[in-house]
Amino acid sequence: MPRRPHRTALPAPFLQRISLREKLTSRDYPFNLPWLQDPDFELTFQSPVTILTGENGSGKSTLVEALAALSGYDEAGGGKGYRPVDHSRALDTSGAALADALRAAWLPKITKGWFFRAETFFSVARYLDAVDSPSADFLSHSHGEGFTRFFTERMADQGIYFLDEPESALSPRRQLDLLRLLARISESASAQVIMATHSPLLMAVPGAQVLELTRHGIAQTDYRQTRHFKLYRDFTADPQSFVTEVLEDTTDSQF
């Protein structure tokens, strides 16, 4: 007889803290990330919803992958026990490698939930269809509609949910739907969400813990103080001047 998922009357966050098992010796990625250089590195989760933001390469997605792997999820995403993608030859296993170097503190240990990765969503959806999941069929909707329905249905229960850049297929209006869902979770503390995002809209979840990853480390901040928010704010304040200045400035160009 299958075991029933463990439930608790305690509020989220369930995953309360991570730290290093021992001093890191490798200088390869992801162990060379700035926020891992402190041998006493420790990260505490203080709210039901934690938001990780930062530039590409800051390690936010790698951290989400590591936390998901630490909780028993396949690094390609999905639910517990899923292996929707054959990544035996994948070169990037940085999230799983980092998970092996981390220690987690739980109260209580609730790992039922989901690991959502935007880049593997279609593989997970196909996997659900292939195993005749009664609540799948996400691919019969548009990309954004499938995402939205997925979040609404899969995040309704108590559990821990890892989201890696969920805004990638969501219009601003669809992002507001996800914002409302995250706000309900934040208020009720019925689940824990750890999300990596570039979206200032999704960073604005009331009561969320916002962590910005930079070359200086990880710092808790107000979403209005993040680089992403300030960039969007400057654009909307004076779009024409903003674009003119950006086109004239090539110092930060990556192309």
PDB file of C-alpha atoms in Angstrom:
ATOM      1  CA  MET A   1       0.000   0.000   0.000  1.00  0.00           C
ATOM      2  CA  PRO A   2       1.570   3.336  -1.049  1.00  0.00           C
ATOM      3  CA  ARG A   3       2.462   5.742   1.714  1.00  0.00           C
ATOM      4  CA  ARG A   4       0.341   8.854   1.978  1.00  0.00           C
ATOM      5  CA  PRO A   5       2.253  12.128   1.553  1.00  0.00           C
ATOM      6  CA  HIS A   6       3.280  13.618   4.869  1.00  0.00           C
ATOM      7  CA  ARG A   7       1.361  16.760   5.805  1.00  0.00           C
ATOM      8  CA  THR A   8       1.959  19.270   8.557  1.00  0.00           C
ATOM      9  CA  ALA A   9       0.082  22.001  10.351  1.00  0.00           C
ATOM     10  CA  LEU A  10       3.263  24.070  10.492  1.00  0.00           C
ATOM     11  CA  PRO A  11       3.484  27.002   8.067  1.00  0.00           C
ATOM     12  CA  ALA A  12       6.063  27.351   5.306  1.00  0.00           C
ATOM     13  CA  PRO A  13       8.984  27.739   4.829  1.00  0.00           C
ATOM     14  CA  PHE A  14       9.744  24.049   5.281  1.00  0.00           C
ATOM     15  CA  LEU A  15      13.265  24.210   3.853  1.00  0.00           C
ATOM     16  CA  GLN A  16      14.700  26.684   6.320  1.00  0.00           C
ATOM     17  CA  ARG A  17      18.431  26.803   5.744  1.00  0.00           C
ATOM     18  CA  ILE A  18      21.255  25.527   3.565  1.00  0.00           C
ATOM     19  CA  SER A  19      24.979  25.544   4.287  1.00  0.00           C
ATOM     20  CA  LEU A  20      28.182  23.997   2.957  1.00  0.00           C
ATOM     21  CA  ARG A  21      29.069  20.511   4.115  1.00  0.00           C
ATOM     22  CA  GLU A  22      32.765  21.358   4.011  1.00  0.00           C
ATOM     23  CA  LYS A  23      35.190  23.861   2.550  1.00  0.00           C
ATOM     24  CA  LEU A  24      35.147  23.790  -1.245  1.00  0.00           C
ATOM     25  CA  THR A  25      38.353  22.854  -3.023  1.00  0.00           C
ATOM     26  CA  SER A  26      37.245  22.873  -6.673  1.00  0.00           C
ATOM     27  CA  ARG A  27      37.633  26.090  -8.660  1.00  0.00           C
ATOM     28  CA  ASP A  28      35.349  24.928 -11.457  1.00  0.00           C
ATOM     29  CA  TYR A  29      31.798  26.177 -11.997  1.00  0.00           C
ATOM     30  CA  PRO A  30      29.604  26.331  -9.946  1.00  0.00           C
ATOM     31  CA  PHE A  31      32.024  26.175  -7.015  1.00  0.00           C
ATOM     32  CA  ASN A  32      33.754  29.372  -8.145  1.00  0.00           C
ATOM     33  CA  LEU A  33      30.594  31.476  -7.803  1.00  0.00           C
ATOM     34  CA  PRO A  34      31.254  34.512  -5.571  1.00  0.00           C
ATOM     35  CA  TRP A  35      28.602  33.628  -3.011  1.00  0.00           C
ATOM     36  CA  LEU A  36      30.195  30.229  -2.383  1.00  0.00           C
ATOM     37  CA  GLN A  37      33.631  31.573  -1.470  1.00  0.00           C
ATOM     38  CA  ASP A  38      32.791  32.080   2.194  1.00  0.00           C
ATOM     39  CA  PRO A  39      33.559  28.764   3.972  1.00  0.00           C
ATOM     40  CA  ASP A  40      30.803  29.671   6.430  1.00  0.00           C
ATOM     41  CA  PHE A  41      28.267  30.208   3.637  1.00  0.00           C
ATOM     42  CA  GLU A  42      24.719  29.865   4.899  1.00  0.00           C
ATOM     43  CA  LEU A  43      21.419  30.877   3.351  1.00  0.00           C
ATOM     44  CA  THR A  44      18.245  31.145   5.419  1.00  0.00           C
ATOM     45  CA  PHE A  45      14.759  31.067   3.920  1.00  0.00           C
ATOM     46  CA  GLN A  46      12.524  33.410   5.874  1.00  0.00           C
ATOM     47  CA  SER A  47       9.271  33.489   3.889  1.00  0.00           C
ATOM     48  CA  PRO A  48       6.956  31.067   2.099  1.00  0.00           C
ATOM     49  CA  VAL A  49       8.042  32.670  -1.199  1.00  0.00           C
ATOM     50  CA  THR A  50      11.715  33.300  -1.928  1.00  0.00           C
ATOM     51  CA  ILE A  51      12.748  35.063  -5.121  1.00  0.00           C
ATOM     52  CA  LEU A  52      16.243  34.797  -6.602  1.00  0.00           C
ATOM     53  CA  THR A  53      17.228  37.395  -9.150  1.00  0.00           C
ATOM     54  CA  GLY A  54      20.415  38.509 -10.865  1.00  0.00           C
ATOM     55  CA  GLU A  55      22.187  38.743 -14.179  1.00  0.00           C
ATOM     56  CA  ASN A  56      22.818  35.756 -16.437  1.00  0.00           C
ATOM     57  CA  GLY A  57      25.688  33.774 -15.011  1.00  0.00           C
ATOM     58  CA  SER A  58      25.072  34.866 -11.416  1.00  0.00           C
ATOM     59  CA  GLY A  59      24.137  31.292 -10.471  1.00  0.00           C
ATOM     60  CA  LYS A  60      20.463  31.757  -9.597  1.00  0.00           C
ATOM     61  CA  SER A  61      19.228  28.931 -11.835  1.00  0.00           C
ATOM     62  CA  THR A  62      22.060  26.700 -10.672  1.00  0.00           C
ATOM     63  CA  LEU A  63      21.049  27.373  -7.071  1.00  0.00           C
ATOM     64  CA  VAL A  64      17.407  26.495  -7.811  1.00  0.00           C
ATOM     65  CA  GLU A  65      18.543  23.295  -9.543  1.00  0.00           C
ATOM     66  CA  ALA A  66      20.726  22.416  -6.550  1.00  0.00           C
ATOM     67  CA  LEU A  67      17.888  22.993  -4.079  1.00  0.00           C
ATOM     68  CA  ALA A  68      15.550  20.870  -6.202  1.00  0.00           C
ATOM     69  CA  ALA A  69      18.141  18.078  -6.422  1.00  0.00           C
ATOM     70  CA  LEU A  70      18.721  18.360  -2.670  1.00  0.00           C
ATOM     71  CA  SER A  71      14.973  17.789  -2.239  1.00  0.00           C
ATOM     72  CA  GLY A  72      14.986  14.688  -4.430  1.00  0.00           C
ATOM     73  CA  TYR A  73      13.977  16.045  -7.845  1.00  0.00           C
ATOM     74  CA  ASP A  74      15.583  15.224 -11.159  1.00  0.00           C
ATOM     75  CA  GLU A  75      17.551  18.203 -12.469  1.00  0.00           C
ATOM     76  CA  ALA A  76      15.528  18.159 -15.694  1.00  0.00           C
ATOM     77  CA  GLY A  77      12.391  19.037 -13.747  1.00  0.00           C
ATOM     78  CA  GLY A  78       9.068  17.399 -12.955  1.00  0.00           C
ATOM     79  CA  GLY A  79       7.615  15.700  -9.904  1.00  0.00           C
ATOM     80  CA  LYS A  80       9.157  13.186  -7.524  1.00  0.00           C
ATOM     81  CA  GLY A  81      10.339  10.089  -9.364  1.00  0.00           C
ATOM     82  CA  TYR A  82      10.064  11.702 -12.801  1.00  0.00           C
ATOM     83  CA  ARG A  83      12.865  11.370 -15.311  1.00  0.00           C
ATOM     84  CA  PRO A  84      11.377  13.133 -18.308  1.00  0.00           C
ATOM     85  CA  VAL A  85      14.661  13.826 -20.108  1.00  0.00           C
ATOM     86  CA  ASP A  86      17.585  11.562 -20.885  1.00  0.00           C
ATOM     87  CA  HIS A  87      20.457  13.795 -19.814  1.00  0.00           C
ATOM     88  CA  SER A  88      23.021  11.064 -19.282  1.00  0.00           C
ATOM     89  CA  ARG A  89      25.273  12.818 -21.811  1.00  0.00           C
ATOM     90  CA  ALA A  90      24.503  16.334 -20.668  1.00  0.00           C
ATOM     91  CA  LEU A  91      27.551  18.491 -20.082  1.00  0.00           C
ATOM     92  CA  ASP A  92      25.917  20.793 -17.532  1.00  0.00           C
ATOM     93  CA  THR A  93      25.230  18.963 -14.285  1.00  0.00           C
ATOM     94  CA  SER A  94      26.250  21.910 -12.124  1.00  0.00           C
ATOM     95  CA  GLY A  95      23.044  21.957 -10.081  1.00  0.00           C
ATOM     96  CA  ALA A  96      23.339  18.327  -9.036  1.00  0.00           C
ATOM     97  CA  ALA A  97      27.049  18.772  -8.317  1.00  0.00           C
ATOM     98  CA  LEU A  98      26.344  21.735  -6.059  1.00  0.00           C
ATOM     99  CA  ALA A  99      23.600  19.804  -4.261  1.00  0.00           C
ATOM    100  CA  ASP A 100      26.196  17.252  -3.151  1.00  0.00           C
ATOM    101  CA  ALA A 101      28.137  20.046  -1.444  1.00  0.00           C
ATOM    102  CA  LEU A 102      25.151  21.415   0.475  1.00  0.00           C
ATOM    103  CA  ARG A 103      23.485  20.516   3.752  1.00  0.00           C
ATOM    104  CA  ALA A 104      19.796  21.292   4.274  1.00  0.00           C
ATOM    105  CA  ALA A 105      17.841  22.036   7.455  1.00  0.00           C
ATOM    106  CA  TRP A 106      14.097  21.335   7.363  1.00  0.00           C
ATOM    107  CA  LEU A 107      11.192  21.970   9.740  1.00  0.00           C
ATOM    108  CA  PRO A 108       9.496  19.728   8.858  1.00  0.00           C
ATOM    109  CA  LYS A 109      10.938  17.873   5.878  1.00  0.00           C
ATOM    110  CA  ILE A 110       8.238  18.188   3.228  1.00  0.00           C
ATOM    111  CA  THR A 111       9.556  17.489  -0.239  1.00  0.00           C
ATOM    112  CA  LYS A 112       6.289  16.785  -2.051  1.00  0.00           C
ATOM    113  CA  GLY A 113       5.891  19.316  -4.838  1.00  0.00           C
ATOM    114  CA  TRP A 114       7.377  20.107  -8.227  1.00  0.00           C
ATOM    115  CA  PHE A 115      10.463  21.418 -10.000  1.00  0.00           C
ATOM    116  CA  PHE A 116       9.460  23.619 -12.921  1.00  0.00           C
ATOM    117  CA  ARG A 117      12.068  24.477 -15.542  1.00  0.00           C
ATOM    118  CA  ALA A 118      10.854  26.556 -18.455  1.00  0.00           C
ATOM    119  CA  GLU A 119      13.368  25.021 -20.863  1.00  0.00           C
ATOM    120  CA  THR A 120      12.193  21.454 -20.155  1.00  0.00           C
ATOM    121  CA  PHE A 121       8.462  22.135 -19.785  1.00  0.00           C
ATOM    122  CA  PHE A 122       7.559  20.485 -23.096  1.00  0.00           C
ATOM    123  CA  SER A 123       9.582  17.376 -22.272  1.00  0.00           C
ATOM    124  CA  VAL A 124       7.815  17.084 -18.914  1.00  0.00           C
ATOM    125  CA  ALA A 125       4.412  17.664 -20.545  1.00  0.00           C
ATOM    126  CA  ARG A 126       5.123  14.966 -23.147  1.00  0.00           C
ATOM    127  CA  TYR A 127       6.205  12.624 -20.356  1.00  0.00           C
ATOM    128  CA  LEU A 128       2.889  13.204 -18.539  1.00  0.00           C
ATOM    129  CA  ASP A 129       0.970  12.487 -21.729  1.00  0.00           C
ATOM    130  CA  ALA A 130       3.024   9.331 -22.356  1.00  0.00           C
ATOM    131  CA  VAL A 131       2.226   7.923 -18.904  1.00  0.00           C
ATOM    132  CA  ASP A 132      -1.470   8.834 -19.301  1.00  0.00           C
ATOM    133  CA  SER A 133      -1.560  11.340 -16.462  1.00  0.00           C
ATOM    134  CA  PRO A 134      -5.242  12.170 -15.804  1.00  0.00           C
ATOM    135  CA  SER A 135      -4.461  15.856 -15.271  1.00  0.00           C
ATOM    136  CA  ALA A 136      -1.962  16.575 -18.017  1.00  0.00           C
ATOM    137  CA  ASP A 137      -2.703  17.574 -21.645  1.00  0.00           C
ATOM    138  CA  PHE A 138      -0.804  20.844 -21.183  1.00  0.00           C
ATOM    139  CA  LEU A 139       0.353  20.828 -24.809  1.00  0.00           C
ATOM    140  CA  SER A 140      -3.152  21.323 -26.194  1.00  0.00           C
ATOM    141  CA  HIS A 141      -2.981  24.946 -25.011  1.00  0.00           C
ATOM    142  CA  SER A 142      -0.836  27.818 -26.164  1.00  0.00           C
ATOM    143  CA  HIS A 143       2.590  28.015 -24.562  1.00  0.00           C
ATOM    144  CA  GLY A 144       1.545  30.661 -22.025  1.00  0.00           C
ATOM    145  CA  GLU A 145      -1.851  29.095 -21.336  1.00  0.00           C
ATOM    146  CA  GLY A 146      -0.208  25.725 -20.703  1.00  0.00           C
ATOM    147  CA  PHE A 147       2.183  27.337 -18.231  1.00  0.00           C
ATOM    148  CA  THR A 148      -0.633  29.147 -16.417  1.00  0.00           C
ATOM    149  CA  ARG A 149      -2.836  26.069 -16.128  1.00  0.00           C
ATOM    150  CA  PHE A 150       0.155  24.056 -14.981  1.00  0.00           C
ATOM    151  CA  PHE A 151       0.931  26.477 -12.144  1.00  0.00           C
ATOM    152  CA  THR A 152      -2.700  26.710 -11.045  1.00  0.00           C
ATOM    153  CA  GLU A 153      -3.197  22.955 -10.890  1.00  0.00           C
ATOM    154  CA  ARG A 154       0.176  21.743  -9.645  1.00  0.00           C
ATOM    155  CA  MET A 155       0.762  24.357  -6.939  1.00  0.00           C
ATOM    156  CA  ALA A 156      -2.602  24.030  -5.221  1.00  0.00           C
ATOM    157  CA  ASP A 157      -1.401  21.554  -2.579  1.00  0.00           C
ATOM    158  CA  GLN A 158       0.909  21.770   0.385  1.00  0.00           C
ATOM    159  CA  GLY A 159       4.468  21.193  -0.742  1.00  0.00           C
ATOM    160  CA  ILE A 160       7.667  22.815  -1.962  1.00  0.00           C
ATOM    161  CA  TYR A 161       7.884  24.204  -5.477  1.00  0.00           C
ATOM    162  CA  PHE A 162      10.979  25.244  -7.392  1.00  0.00           C
ATOM    163  CA  LEU A 163      10.447  27.552 -10.378  1.00  0.00           C
ATOM    164  CA  ASP A 164      13.205  28.464 -12.812  1.00  0.00           C
ATOM    165  CA  GLU A 165      12.324  31.527 -14.927  1.00  0.00           C
ATOM    166  CA  PRO A 166       8.587  30.760 -15.215  1.00  0.00           C
ATOM    167  CA  GLU A 167       7.990  34.080 -16.992  1.00  0.00           C
ATOM    168  CA  SER A 168       9.735  32.886 -20.163  1.00  0.00           C
ATOM    169  CA  ALA A 169       6.455  32.120 -21.984  1.00  0.00           C
ATOM    170  CA  LEU A 170       4.118  34.390 -20.032  1.00  0.00           C
ATOM    171  CA  SER A 171       2.812  37.705 -21.286  1.00  0.00           C
ATOM    172  CA  PRO A 172       2.747  40.498 -18.685  1.00  0.00           C
ATOM    173  CA  ARG A 173      -0.941  39.797 -18.081  1.00  0.00           C
ATOM    174  CA  ARG A 174      -0.261  36.089 -17.598  1.00  0.00           C
ATOM    175  CA  GLN A 175       2.529  37.000 -15.213  1.00  0.00           C
ATOM    176  CA  LEU A 176      -0.092  38.804 -13.141  1.00  0.00           C
ATOM    177  CA  ASP A 177      -2.029  35.520 -12.895  1.00  0.00           C
ATOM    178  CA  LEU A 178       1.080  33.853 -11.481  1.00  0.00           C
ATOM    179  CA  LEU A 179       1.659  36.849  -9.199  1.00  0.00           C
ATOM    180  CA  ARG A 180      -1.827  36.373  -7.705  1.00  0.00           C
ATOM    181  CA  LEU A 181      -1.166  32.668  -7.129  1.00  0.00           C
ATOM    182  CA  LEU A 182       2.167  33.387  -5.451  1.00  0.00           C
ATOM    183  CA  ALA A 183       0.557  36.097  -3.310  1.00  0.00           C
ATOM    184  CA  ARG A 184      -2.045  33.583  -2.059  1.00  0.00           C
ATOM    185  CA  ILE A 185       0.713  31.105  -1.207  1.00  0.00           C
ATOM    186  CA  SER A 186       2.699  33.831   0.549  1.00  0.00           C
ATOM    187  CA  GLU A 187      -0.301  34.870   2.643  1.00  0.00           C
ATOM    188  CA  SER A 188      -1.505  31.382   3.554  1.00  0.00           C
ATOM    189  CA  ALA A 189       1.991  29.874   4.051  1.00  0.00           C
ATOM    190  CA  SER A 190       0.477  26.619   2.797  1.00  0.00           C
ATOM    191  CA  ALA A 191       3.423  25.905   0.508  1.00  0.00           C
ATOM    192  CA  GLN A 192       6.975  27.027  -0.113  1.00  0.00           C
ATOM    193  CA  VAL A 193       8.108  28.491  -3.427  1.00  0.00           C
ATOM    194  CA  ILE A 194      11.710  29.200  -4.406  1.00  0.00           C
ATOM    195  CA  MET A 195      11.814  30.966  -7.753  1.00  0.00           C
ATOM    196  CA  ALA A 196      14.532  32.340 -10.038  1.00  0.00           C
ATOM    197  CA  THR A 197      13.238  35.159 -12.224  1.00  0.00           C
ATOM    198  CA  HIS A 198      14.149  38.249 -14.242  1.00  0.00           C
ATOM    199  CA  SER A 199      10.601  39.622 -14.032  1.00  0.00           C
ATOM    200  CA  PRO A 200      10.042  42.733 -11.859  1.00  0.00           C
ATOM    201  CA  LEU A 201       6.330  41.861 -11.835  1.00  0.00           C
ATOM    202  CA  LEU A 202       6.969  38.485 -10.207  1.00  0.00           C
ATOM    203  CA  MET A 203       9.461  39.985  -7.768  1.00  0.00           C
ATOM    204  CA  ALA A 204       6.650  42.100  -6.307  1.00  0.00           C
ATOM    205  CA  VAL A 205       4.942  39.245  -4.418  1.00  0.00           C
ATOM    206  CA  PRO A 206       3.832  40.780  -1.089  1.00  0.00           C
ATOM    207  CA  GLY A 207       5.868  39.411   1.790  1.00  0.00           C
ATOM    208  CA  ALA A 208       8.341  37.591  -0.436  1.00  0.00           C
ATOM    209  CA  GLN A 209      12.013  37.334   0.461  1.00  0.00           C
ATOM    210  CA  VAL A 210      13.986  38.809  -2.453  1.00  0.00           C
ATOM    211  CA  LEU A 211      17.622  37.744  -2.834  1.00  0.00           C
ATOM    212  CA  GLU A 212      19.817  39.377  -5.473  1.00  0.00           C
ATOM    213  CA  LEU A 213      22.859  37.456  -6.689  1.00  0.00           C
ATOM    214  CA  THR A 214      25.809  39.576  -7.833  1.00  0.00           C
ATOM    215  CA  ARG A 215      29.585  39.317  -8.092  1.00  0.00           C
ATOM    216  CA  HIS A 216      29.678  40.442  -4.481  1.00  0.00           C
ATOM    217  CA  GLY A 217      27.526  37.576  -3.207  1.00  0.00           C
ATOM    218  CA  ILE A 218      23.871  37.133  -2.205  1.00  0.00           C
ATOM    219  CA  ALA A 219      22.064  40.013  -0.548  1.00  0.00           C
ATOM    220  CA  GLN A 220      18.502  40.348   0.674  1.00  0.00           C
ATOM    221  CA  THR A 221      16.876  43.432  -0.803  1.00  0.00           C
ATOM    222  CA  ASP A 222      13.642  45.175  -1.723  1.00  0.00           C
ATOM    223  CA  TYR A 223      12.572  44.289  -5.262  1.00  0.00           C
ATOM    224  CA  ARG A 224      12.532  48.012  -6.096  1.00  0.00           C
ATOM    225  CA  GLN A 225      16.261  48.117  -5.424  1.00  0.00           C
ATOM    226  CA  THR A 226      17.139  45.307  -7.841  1.00  0.00           C
ATOM    227  CA  ARG A 227      18.942  46.079 -11.066  1.00  0.00           C
ATOM    228  CA  HIS A 228      16.127  44.612 -13.127  1.00  0.00           C
ATOM    229  CA  PHE A 229      13.469  46.806 -11.526  1.00  0.00           C
ATOM    230  CA  LYS A 230      15.590  49.949 -11.892  1.00  0.00           C
ATOM    231  CA  LEU A 231      16.193  49.210 -15.583  1.00  0.00           C
ATOM    232  CA  TYR A 232      12.474  48.793 -16.306  1.00  0.00           C
ATOM    233  CA  ARG A 233      11.691  51.872 -14.217  1.00  0.00           C
ATOM    234  CA  ASP A 234      14.129  53.992 -16.210  1.00  0.00           C
ATOM    235  CA  PHE A 235      12.701  52.706 -19.478  1.00  0.00           C
ATOM    236  CA  THR A 236       9.069  53.432 -18.612  1.00  0.00           C
ATOM    237  CA  ALA A 237       9.943  56.884 -17.221  1.00  0.00           C
ATOM    238  CA  ASP A 238      11.319  58.063 -20.575  1.00  0.00           C
ATOM    239  CA  PRO A 239      11.435  55.322 -23.230  1.00  0.00           C
ATOM    240  CA  GLN A 240      12.837  57.440 -26.043  1.00  0.00           C
ATOM    241  CA  SER A 241      15.748  58.847 -24.044  1.00  0.00           C
ATOM    242  CA  PHE A 242      16.408  55.457 -22.497  1.00  0.00           C
ATOM    243  CA  VAL A 243      16.662  53.700 -25.874  1.00  0.00           C
ATOM    244  CA  THR A 244      18.800  56.476 -27.340  1.00  0.00           C
ATOM    245  CA  GLU A 245      21.236  56.217 -24.456  1.00  0.00           C
ATOM    246  CA  VAL A 246      21.378  52.427 -24.641  1.00  0.00           C
ATOM    247  CA  LEU A 247      22.078  52.447 -28.380  1.00  0.00           C
ATOM    248  CA  GLU A 248      24.895  54.934 -27.916  1.00  0.00           C
ATOM    249  CA  ASP A 249      26.483  53.025 -25.033  1.00  0.00           C
ATOM    250  CA  THR A 250      28.323  49.864 -26.070  1.00  0.00           C
ATOM    251  CA  THR A 251      30.386  49.416 -22.907  1.00  0.00           C
ATOM    252  CA  ASP A 252      28.050  46.759 -21.489  1.00  0.00           C
ATOM    253  CA  SER A 253      27.154  45.076 -24.748  1.00  0.00           C
ATOM    254  CA  GLN A 254      27.357  41.270 -24.894  1.00  0.00           C
ATOM    255  CA  PHE A 255      26.899  41.084 -28.674  1.00  0.00           C
TER     256      PHE A 255
END
